[in-house]
Amino acid sequence: MLRLGRREFDPHEPVIMAIVNRTPDSFYDQGATFRDEPALARVEQAVAEGAAIIDIGGVKAGPGEEVTAEEEARRTVGFVAEVRRRFPDVVISVDTWRAEVGEAVCEAGADLLNDAWGGVDPRLAEVAARHGVGLVCTHAGGAEPRTRPHRVTYDDVMADILRVTVGLAERAVALGVPRESVLIDPGHDFGKNTRHSLEATRRLGEMVETGWPVLVSLSNKDFVGETLDRPVKERVIGTLATTAVSAWLGAQVYRVHEVAETRQVLDMVASIAGHRPPAVARRGLA
């Protein structure tokens, strides 16, 4: 059972985490949800379309203008508090690698810390433990935050993913993070080239077999774009195909931009797998 905030999710229940970027320079929407009003509208729409988790980020993942911890907190803390006030049952996640930001957002009502840079600040897990919130343990190949991979090599990329993510998860639990609130993430694109991310997807079942719930962040990423030779705005089909494969292999949480489309893909895969009945079943029965 995965427990995050007030919510509990069965092992076979696919969960959507909707992305809300509080940045002026997001790679995907170029700052569409930087201001409060459109960001809150995005939260409302995502919840209506089936998102159980809202993932709030205050710093663009890629290189760009420096964002201090103080500025990151300014972009996220008040917004977390307002989302908590308006949507008391939604799971609030914050995408940060900084312990001081994690501390502030937990005090404002966050339920989950999404550490996309693989424990670069080991104090973040301590913050999660202190507040009793969840933690996403990600493989980033040892990369520094906001850097792009350059000629990265692995003897076995999945072996490295398992070593790092399981190690981070076990450390988090040892520190006091609730075991049922820890997830592992292969970190597509982070510290990886396109072939690494494709292999991580192909072998995702190995992560599922560890028993830790698996989160995947696939949405419109570069490995999808390079595989199909498509720009950012033309990667939805490739993203959804990768989502379907990941769902079939057992991933549980999906960090996405397109909530409604992802919901249909996950429901269809769950029904094929026998975990969800058809919404309507009239054919051949009338």
Coordinates of N, CA, C and O in Angstrom, one line a residue, residues 19 38 51 60 77 103 106 114 147 149-150 173 175 202 208 249 286:
I19 N 2.2 17.9 -13.3 CA 3.3 18.9 -13.2 C 2.7 20.3 -13.2 O 1.9 20.7 -14.1
P38 N -3.1 31.4 -13.2 CA -3.0 30.3 -14.1 C -2.5 29.0 -13.5 O -2.9 27.9 -13.8
A51 N -5.9 13.6 -11.7 CA -4.6 13.6 -11.0 C -4.8 13.5 -9.5 O -5.6 14.3 -8.9
K60 N 13.7 25.3 -13.0 CA 13.8 24.6 -14.2 C 14.9 23.5 -14.0 O 15.9 23.7 -13.5
V77 N 6.5 28.1 -1.7 CA 5.9 27.9 -0.3 C 4.5 28.4 -0.2 O 3.6 27.7 0.2
E103 N 12.2 21.9 3.9 CA 11.7 22.2 5.2 C 10.5 23.2 5.1 O 9.5 23.1 5.8
C106 N 7.3 21.7 3.5 CA 6.6 20.8 4.4 C 5.8 21.5 5.5 O 4.7 21.1 5.9
N114 N 10.0 15.4 -3.9 CA 10.4 14.8 -5.2 C 11.8 15.2 -5.4 O 12.1 16.2 -6.0
T147 N 22.5 20.3 -14.7 CA 23.5 20.0 -15.7 C 23.0 19.0 -16.7 O 22.1 18.2 -16.3
P149 N 23.8 15.7 -19.3 CA 24.8 14.6 -19.4 C 25.7 14.8 -20.6 O 25.3 15.4 -21.6
H150 N 27.0 14.4 -20.4 CA 27.9 14.5 -21.5 C 28.8 13.2 -21.5 O 29.5 13.0 -20.6
V173 N 14.3 5.2 4.9 CA 13.5 4.5 5.9 C 14.3 4.4 7.2 O 13.7 4.6 8.3
L175 N 16.3 6.6 8.3 CA 16.2 7.9 9.0 C 14.9 8.2 9.6 O 14.7 9.1 10.4
R202 N 12.8 -0.4 -20.8 CA 12.7 -1.8 -21.2 C 12.8 -2.7 -20.0 O 12.2 -3.7 -20.0
V208 N 10.5 -2.7 -10.4 CA 9.2 -3.1 -9.8 C 9.4 -4.3 -8.9 O 8.9 -4.4 -7.8
L249 N 4.6 -2.9 -17.4 CA 5.8 -3.4 -16.6 C 5.6 -3.2 -15.1 O 6.4 -3.7 -14.3
A286 N -26.6 -7.4 -25.1 CA -28.0 -6.9 -25.3 C -28.9 -8.0 -25.8 O -28.5 -8.9 -26.5

